[in-house]
Structure formats: structure tokens, C-alpha cells
PDB file of C-alpha atoms in Angstrom:
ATOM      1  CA  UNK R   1      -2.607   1.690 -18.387  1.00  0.00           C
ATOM      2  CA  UNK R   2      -1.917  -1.915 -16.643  1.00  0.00           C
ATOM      3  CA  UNK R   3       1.525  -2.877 -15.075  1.00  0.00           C
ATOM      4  CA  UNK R   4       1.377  -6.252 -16.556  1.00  0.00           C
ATOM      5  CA  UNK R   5       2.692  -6.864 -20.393  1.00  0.00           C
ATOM      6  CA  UNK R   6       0.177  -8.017 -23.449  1.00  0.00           C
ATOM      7  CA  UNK R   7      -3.148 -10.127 -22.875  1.00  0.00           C
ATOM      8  CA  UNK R   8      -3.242  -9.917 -19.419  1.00  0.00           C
ATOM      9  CA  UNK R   9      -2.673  -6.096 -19.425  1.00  0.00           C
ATOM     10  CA  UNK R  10      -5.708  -5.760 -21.645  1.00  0.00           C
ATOM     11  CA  UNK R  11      -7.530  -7.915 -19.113  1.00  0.00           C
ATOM     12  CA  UNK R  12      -6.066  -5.997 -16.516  1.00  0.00           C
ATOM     13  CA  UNK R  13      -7.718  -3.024 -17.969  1.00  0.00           C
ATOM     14  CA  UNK R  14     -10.777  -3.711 -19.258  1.00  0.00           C
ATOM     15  CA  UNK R  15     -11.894  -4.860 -15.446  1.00  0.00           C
ATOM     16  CA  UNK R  16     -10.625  -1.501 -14.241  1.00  0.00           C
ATOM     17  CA  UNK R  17     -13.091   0.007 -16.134  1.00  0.00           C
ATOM     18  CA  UNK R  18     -15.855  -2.521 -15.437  1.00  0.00           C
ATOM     19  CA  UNK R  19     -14.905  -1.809 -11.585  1.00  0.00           C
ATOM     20  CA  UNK R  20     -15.090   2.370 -12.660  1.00  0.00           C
ATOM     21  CA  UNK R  21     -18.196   2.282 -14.379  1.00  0.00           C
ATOM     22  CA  UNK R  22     -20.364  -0.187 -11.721  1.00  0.00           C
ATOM     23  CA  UNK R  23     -18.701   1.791  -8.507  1.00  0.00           C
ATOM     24  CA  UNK R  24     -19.283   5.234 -10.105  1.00  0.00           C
ATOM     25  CA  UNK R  25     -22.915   4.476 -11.329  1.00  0.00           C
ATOM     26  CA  UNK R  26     -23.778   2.489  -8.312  1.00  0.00           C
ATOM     27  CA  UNK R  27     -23.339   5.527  -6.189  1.00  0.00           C
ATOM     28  CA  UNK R  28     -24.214   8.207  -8.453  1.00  0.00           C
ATOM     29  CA  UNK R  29     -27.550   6.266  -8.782  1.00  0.00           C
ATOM     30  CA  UNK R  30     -28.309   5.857  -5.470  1.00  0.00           C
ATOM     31  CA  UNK R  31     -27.591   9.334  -4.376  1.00  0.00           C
ATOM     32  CA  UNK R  32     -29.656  10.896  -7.084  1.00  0.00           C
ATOM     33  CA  UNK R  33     -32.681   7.928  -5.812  1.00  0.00           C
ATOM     34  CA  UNK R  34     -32.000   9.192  -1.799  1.00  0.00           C
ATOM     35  CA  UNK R  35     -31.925  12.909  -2.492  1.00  0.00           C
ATOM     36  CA  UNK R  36     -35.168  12.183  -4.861  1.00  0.00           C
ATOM     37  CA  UNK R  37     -37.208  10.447  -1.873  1.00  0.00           C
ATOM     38  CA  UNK R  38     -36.183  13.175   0.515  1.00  0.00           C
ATOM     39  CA  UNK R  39     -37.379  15.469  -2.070  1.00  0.00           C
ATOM     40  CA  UNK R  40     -40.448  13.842  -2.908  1.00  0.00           C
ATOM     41  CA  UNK R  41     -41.196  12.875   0.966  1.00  0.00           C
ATOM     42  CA  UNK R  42     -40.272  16.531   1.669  1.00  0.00           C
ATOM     43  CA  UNK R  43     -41.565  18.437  -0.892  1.00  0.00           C
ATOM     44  CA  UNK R  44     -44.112  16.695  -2.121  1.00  0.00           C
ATOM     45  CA  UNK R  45     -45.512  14.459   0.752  1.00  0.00           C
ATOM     46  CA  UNK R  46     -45.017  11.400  -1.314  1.00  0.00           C
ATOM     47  CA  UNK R  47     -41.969   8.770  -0.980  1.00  0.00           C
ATOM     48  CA  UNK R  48     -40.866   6.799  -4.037  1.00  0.00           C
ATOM     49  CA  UNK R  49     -42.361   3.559  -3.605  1.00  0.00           C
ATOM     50  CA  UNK R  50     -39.053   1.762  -5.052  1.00  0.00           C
ATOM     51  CA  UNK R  51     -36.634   3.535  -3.576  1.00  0.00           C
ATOM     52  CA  UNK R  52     -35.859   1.195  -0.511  1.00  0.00           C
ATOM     53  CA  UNK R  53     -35.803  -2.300  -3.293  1.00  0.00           C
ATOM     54  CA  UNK R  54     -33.471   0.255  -5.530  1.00  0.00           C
ATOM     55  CA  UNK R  55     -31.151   1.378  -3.301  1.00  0.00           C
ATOM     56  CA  UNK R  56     -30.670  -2.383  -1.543  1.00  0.00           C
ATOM     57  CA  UNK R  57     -29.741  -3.690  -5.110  1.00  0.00           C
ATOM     58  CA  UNK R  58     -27.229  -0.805  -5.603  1.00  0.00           C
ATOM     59  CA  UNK R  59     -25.345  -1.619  -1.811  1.00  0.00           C
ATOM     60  CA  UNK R  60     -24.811  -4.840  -3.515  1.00  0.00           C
ATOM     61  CA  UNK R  61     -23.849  -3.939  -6.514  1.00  0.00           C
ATOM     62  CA  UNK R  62     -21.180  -1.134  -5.220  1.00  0.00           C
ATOM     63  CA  UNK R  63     -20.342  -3.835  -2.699  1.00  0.00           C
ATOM     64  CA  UNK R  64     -19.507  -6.343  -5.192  1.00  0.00           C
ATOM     65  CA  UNK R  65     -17.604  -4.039  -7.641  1.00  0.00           C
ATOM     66  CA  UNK R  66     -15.696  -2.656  -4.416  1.00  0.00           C
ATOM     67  CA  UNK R  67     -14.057  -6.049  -3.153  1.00  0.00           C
ATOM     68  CA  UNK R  68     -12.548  -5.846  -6.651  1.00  0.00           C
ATOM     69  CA  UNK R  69     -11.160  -2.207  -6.944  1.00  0.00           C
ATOM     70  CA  UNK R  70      -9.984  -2.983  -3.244  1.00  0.00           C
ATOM     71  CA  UNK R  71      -8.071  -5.942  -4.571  1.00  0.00           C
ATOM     72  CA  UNK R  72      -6.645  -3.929  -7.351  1.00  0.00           C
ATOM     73  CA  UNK R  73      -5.389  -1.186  -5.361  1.00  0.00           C
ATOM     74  CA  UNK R  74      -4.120  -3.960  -2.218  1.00  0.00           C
ATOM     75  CA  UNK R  75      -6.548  -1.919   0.140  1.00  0.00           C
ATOM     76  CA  UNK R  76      -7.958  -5.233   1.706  1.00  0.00           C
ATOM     77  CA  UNK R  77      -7.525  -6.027   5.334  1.00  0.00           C
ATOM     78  CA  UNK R  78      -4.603  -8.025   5.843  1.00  0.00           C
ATOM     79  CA  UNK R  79      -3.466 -10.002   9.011  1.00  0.00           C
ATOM     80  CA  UNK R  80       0.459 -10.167   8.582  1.00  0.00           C
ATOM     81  CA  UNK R  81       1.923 -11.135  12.065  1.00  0.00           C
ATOM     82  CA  UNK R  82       3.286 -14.290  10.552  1.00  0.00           C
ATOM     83  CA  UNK R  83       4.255 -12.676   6.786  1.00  0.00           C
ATOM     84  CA  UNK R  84       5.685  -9.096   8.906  1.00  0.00           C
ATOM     85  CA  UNK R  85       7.993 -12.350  10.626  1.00  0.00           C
ATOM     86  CA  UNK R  86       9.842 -13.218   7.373  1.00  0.00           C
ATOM     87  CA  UNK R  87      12.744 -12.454   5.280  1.00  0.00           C
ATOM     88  CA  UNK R  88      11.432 -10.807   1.737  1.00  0.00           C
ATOM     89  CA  UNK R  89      12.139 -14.462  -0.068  1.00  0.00           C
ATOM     90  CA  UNK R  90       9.669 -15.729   2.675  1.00  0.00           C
ATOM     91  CA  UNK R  91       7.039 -12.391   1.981  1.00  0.00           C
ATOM     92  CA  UNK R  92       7.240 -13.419  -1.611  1.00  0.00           C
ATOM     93  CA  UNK R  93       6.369 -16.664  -1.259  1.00  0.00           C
ATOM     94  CA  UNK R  94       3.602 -16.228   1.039  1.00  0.00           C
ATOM     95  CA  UNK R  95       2.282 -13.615  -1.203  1.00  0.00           C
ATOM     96  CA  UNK R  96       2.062 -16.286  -4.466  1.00  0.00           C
ATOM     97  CA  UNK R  97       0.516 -18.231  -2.167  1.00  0.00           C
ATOM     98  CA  UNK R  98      -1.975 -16.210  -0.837  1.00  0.00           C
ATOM     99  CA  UNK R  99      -2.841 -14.756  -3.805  1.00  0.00           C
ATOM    100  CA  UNK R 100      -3.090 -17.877  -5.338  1.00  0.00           C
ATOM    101  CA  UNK R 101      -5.409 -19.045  -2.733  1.00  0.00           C
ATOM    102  CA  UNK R 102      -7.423 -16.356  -2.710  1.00  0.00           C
ATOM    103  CA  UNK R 103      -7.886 -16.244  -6.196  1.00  0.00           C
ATOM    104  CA  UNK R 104      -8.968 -20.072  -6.259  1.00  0.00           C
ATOM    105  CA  UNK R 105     -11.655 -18.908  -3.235  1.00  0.00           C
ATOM    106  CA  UNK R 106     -13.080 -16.236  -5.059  1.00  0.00           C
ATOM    107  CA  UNK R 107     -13.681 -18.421  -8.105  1.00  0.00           C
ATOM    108  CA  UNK R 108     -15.407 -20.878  -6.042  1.00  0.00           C
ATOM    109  CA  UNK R 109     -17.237 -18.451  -4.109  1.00  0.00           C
ATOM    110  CA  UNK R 110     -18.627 -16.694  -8.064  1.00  0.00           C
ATOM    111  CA  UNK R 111     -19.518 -20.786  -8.598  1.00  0.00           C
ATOM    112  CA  UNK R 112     -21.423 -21.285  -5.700  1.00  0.00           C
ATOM    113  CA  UNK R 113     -23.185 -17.736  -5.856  1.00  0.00           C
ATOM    114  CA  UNK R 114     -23.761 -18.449  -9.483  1.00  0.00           C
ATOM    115  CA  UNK R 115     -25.920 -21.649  -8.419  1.00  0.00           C
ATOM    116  CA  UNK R 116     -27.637 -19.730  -5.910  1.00  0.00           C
ATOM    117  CA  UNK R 117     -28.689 -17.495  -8.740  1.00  0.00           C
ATOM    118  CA  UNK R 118     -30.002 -20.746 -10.545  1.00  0.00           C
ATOM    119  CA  UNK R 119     -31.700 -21.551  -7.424  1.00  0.00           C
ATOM    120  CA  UNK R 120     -33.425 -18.237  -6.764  1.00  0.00           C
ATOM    121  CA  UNK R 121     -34.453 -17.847 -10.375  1.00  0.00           C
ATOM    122  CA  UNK R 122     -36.172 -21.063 -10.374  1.00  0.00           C
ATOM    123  CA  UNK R 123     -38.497 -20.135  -7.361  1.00  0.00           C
ATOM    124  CA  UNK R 124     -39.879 -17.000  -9.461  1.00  0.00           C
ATOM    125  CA  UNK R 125     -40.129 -14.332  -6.617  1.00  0.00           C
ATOM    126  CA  UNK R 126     -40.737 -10.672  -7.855  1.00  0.00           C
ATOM    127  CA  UNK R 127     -39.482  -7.385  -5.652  1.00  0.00           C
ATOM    128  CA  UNK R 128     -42.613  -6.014  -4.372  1.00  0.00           C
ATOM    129  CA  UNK R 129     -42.726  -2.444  -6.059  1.00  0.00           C
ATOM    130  CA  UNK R 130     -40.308  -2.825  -8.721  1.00  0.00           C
ATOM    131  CA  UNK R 131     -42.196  -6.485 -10.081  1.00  0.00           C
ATOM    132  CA  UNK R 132     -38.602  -7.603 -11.019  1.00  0.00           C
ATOM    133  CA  UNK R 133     -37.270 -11.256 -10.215  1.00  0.00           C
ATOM    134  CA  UNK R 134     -35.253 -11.065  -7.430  1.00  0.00           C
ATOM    135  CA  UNK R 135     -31.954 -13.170  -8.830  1.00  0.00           C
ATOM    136  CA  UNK R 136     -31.354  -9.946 -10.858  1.00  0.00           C
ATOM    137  CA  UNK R 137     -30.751  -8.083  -8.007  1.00  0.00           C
ATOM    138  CA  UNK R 138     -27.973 -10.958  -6.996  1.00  0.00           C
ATOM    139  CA  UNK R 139     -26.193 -11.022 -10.018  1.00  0.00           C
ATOM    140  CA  UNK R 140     -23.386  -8.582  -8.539  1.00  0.00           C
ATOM    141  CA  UNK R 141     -22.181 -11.261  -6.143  1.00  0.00           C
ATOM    142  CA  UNK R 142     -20.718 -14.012  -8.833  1.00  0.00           C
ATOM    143  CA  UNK R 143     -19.944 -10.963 -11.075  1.00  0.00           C
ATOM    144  CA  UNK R 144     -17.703  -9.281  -8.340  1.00  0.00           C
ATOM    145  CA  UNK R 145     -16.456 -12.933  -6.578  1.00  0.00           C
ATOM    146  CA  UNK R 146     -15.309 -13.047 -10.373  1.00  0.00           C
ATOM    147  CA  UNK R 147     -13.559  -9.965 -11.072  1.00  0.00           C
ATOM    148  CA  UNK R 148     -11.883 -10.413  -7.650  1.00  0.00           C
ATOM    149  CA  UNK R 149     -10.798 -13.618  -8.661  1.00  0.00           C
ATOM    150  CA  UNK R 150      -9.303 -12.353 -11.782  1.00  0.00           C
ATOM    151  CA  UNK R 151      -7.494  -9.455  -9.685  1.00  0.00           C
ATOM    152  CA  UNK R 152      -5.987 -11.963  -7.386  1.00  0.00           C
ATOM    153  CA  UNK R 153      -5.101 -14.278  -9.741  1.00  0.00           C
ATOM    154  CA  UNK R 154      -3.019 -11.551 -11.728  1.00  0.00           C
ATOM    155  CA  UNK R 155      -1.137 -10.141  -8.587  1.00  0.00           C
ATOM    156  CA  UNK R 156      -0.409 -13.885  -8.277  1.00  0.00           C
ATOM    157  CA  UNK R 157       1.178 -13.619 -11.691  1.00  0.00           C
ATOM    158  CA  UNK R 158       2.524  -9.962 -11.390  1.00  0.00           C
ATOM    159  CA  UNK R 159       4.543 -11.708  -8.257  1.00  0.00           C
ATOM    160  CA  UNK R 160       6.212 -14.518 -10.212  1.00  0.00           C
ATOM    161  CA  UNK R 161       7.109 -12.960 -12.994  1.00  0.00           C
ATOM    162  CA  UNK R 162       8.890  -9.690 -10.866  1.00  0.00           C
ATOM    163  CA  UNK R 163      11.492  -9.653  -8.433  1.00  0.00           C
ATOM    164  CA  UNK R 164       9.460  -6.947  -5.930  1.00  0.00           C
ATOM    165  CA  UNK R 165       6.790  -8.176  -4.155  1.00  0.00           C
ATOM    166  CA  UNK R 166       3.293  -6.538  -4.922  1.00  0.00           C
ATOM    167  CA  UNK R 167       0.071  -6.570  -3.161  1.00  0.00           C
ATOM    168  CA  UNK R 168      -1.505  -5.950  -5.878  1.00  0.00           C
ATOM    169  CA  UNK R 169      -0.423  -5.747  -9.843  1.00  0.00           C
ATOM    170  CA  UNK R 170       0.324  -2.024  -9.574  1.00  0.00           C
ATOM    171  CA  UNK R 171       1.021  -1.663  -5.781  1.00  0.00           C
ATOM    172  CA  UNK R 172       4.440  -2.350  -3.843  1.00  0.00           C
ATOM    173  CA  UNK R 173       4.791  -4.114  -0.790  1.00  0.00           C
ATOM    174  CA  UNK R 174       6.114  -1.451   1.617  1.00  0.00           C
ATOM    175  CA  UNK R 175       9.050  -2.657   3.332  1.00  0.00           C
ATOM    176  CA  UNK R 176      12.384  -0.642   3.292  1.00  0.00           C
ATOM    177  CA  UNK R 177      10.200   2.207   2.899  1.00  0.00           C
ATOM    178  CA  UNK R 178       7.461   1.711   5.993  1.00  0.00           C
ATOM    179  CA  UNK R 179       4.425   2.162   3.593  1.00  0.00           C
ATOM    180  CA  UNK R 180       2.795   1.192   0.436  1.00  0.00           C
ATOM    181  CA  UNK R 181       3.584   2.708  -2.802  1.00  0.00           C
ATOM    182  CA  UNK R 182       1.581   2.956  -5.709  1.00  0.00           C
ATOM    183  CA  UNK R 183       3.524   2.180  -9.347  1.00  0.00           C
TER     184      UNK R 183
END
């Protein structure tokens, strides 16, 4: 269930299970490829020939799902000598604006990774074992840069429209009570 009311709630939601479903199957998947090479390497004498290409697309992929799930929960580094300075009017300004900011990045960055895509499609290079064109292994990036985006933008929103300040749309800024807390 989202913190934030009507459309954006159901956007809210649907990229929390988009984030779910990548991070859990990106991991699942390449645990069940390691332990099968170790296995096969093992047991059988014989590594899988794709398992190196397949597990280098899934680090991307959990990679890009996980800069969104940390933006969701407000687990991203932050450097807050100047914000930790100010009086909570100040924090909650900053906080618009950085989110704001940040939101406008990580669109650009999907653009620019998007085009990247465009580029690497159009030079036609395969994976070596798996024979598949390498720009599907990218795809994550402007996928991710996206959903980040989105995240961003709505703790940008969650922050204007509420009189706490949030790091994220479901968690508080911790001052008053010296940490973090989840709503």
C-alpha cells in the first residue's frame, strides 16, 4: 500500500513491485546460475559456458532495480553537513529541492543511457556464448535511471503536499527522534 493518495499511489505501487520482482529474480537467478557452475565445474568437470555473460547481465540488472528500492526506502548515501545546519523550514526546502534535482538527473541520465542503447544496437555485437546482442544486456540502466526518477520525483511531491519532511514517500526524516522511521 503507497503513502501517497490516488494516481500517484497506484504509480507508487506498481514500481514497488517492478523493483520486487527484478531484485528478487535477479538474485535468485544468479545464485541458482553460481551454485550450478560450481556444481557442474565440481561435479561434473564441466563449467557452464554462459555463466560468466549471465551473471554480468544480472549485476546490472539487480544494480539498476536497487538504486530504485534504495530511493524508495531513503537508504541512499547522503552528505548533510549543510542540510544537518538548518532549521526544519530550511531541511524542507532543501529536500524539494534535492529531490527535485535528482529526479530531473535521473531522467536525463535514463535519456542519455537510452541513446547509448540506440548506439550499441546499431553496431550489432553478439555476447560470445549466449549469441545475444549486447544492448539487451543494457537495458536495466535507462529502465532503473527511470524508476529512480519516478521515486524521486514522488518524494518531491510527498514533501510539498505534507507538513513532515520525508526522505522518501514512506520514510521520515529523523530529527526529534535521532533516526529514521519508516511510515
Amino acid at each position: 500500500m503507497s503513502a501517497l493518495p490516488g494516481f500517484l499511489g497506484t504509480i507508487d505501487v506498481a514500481v514497488a513491485r517492478l523493483e520486487a520482482v527484478l531484485l528478487a529474480a535477479g538474485v535468485l537467478l544468479m545464485a541458482a546460475n553460481t551454485v550450478a557452475n560450481v556444481v557442474g565445474r565440481y561435479l561434473l568437470g564441466s563449467s557452464i559456458v554462459f555463466s560468466e555473460e549471465l551473471n554480468r547481465i544480472l549485476i546490472i540488472l539487480i544494480t539498476f532495480a536497487g538504486i530504485s528500492y534504495a530511493a524508495r526506502h531513503g537508504r541512499h548515501i547522503r552528505m548533510s553537513a549543510i542540510y544537518d545546519a538548518l532549521p526544519p523550514k530550511g531541511r524542507k526546502m532543501m529536500m524539494i529541492v534535492i529531490a527535485s534535482i535528482t529526479a530531473v538527473c535521473m531522467f536525463g541520465l535514463a535519456w542519455y543511457s537510452f541513446g547509448f542503447i540506440r548506439t550499441s544496437a546499431g553496431q550489432g555485437r553478439l555476447l560470445p556464448s549466449l549469441q545475444i546482442p549486447v544492448w539487451w544486456t543494457l537495458v536495466w540502466a535507462p529502465l532503473g535511471f527511470t524508476l529512480t526518477g519516478i521515486q524521486y520525483a514522488l518524494t518531491a511531491f510527498k514533501n510539498i503536499s505534507e507538513d513532515d519532511i520525508y526522505l522518501s514517500t514512506n520514510v521520515l526524516e529523523g530529527y526529534g527522534t535521532d533516526e529514521e522511521r519508516e511510515v
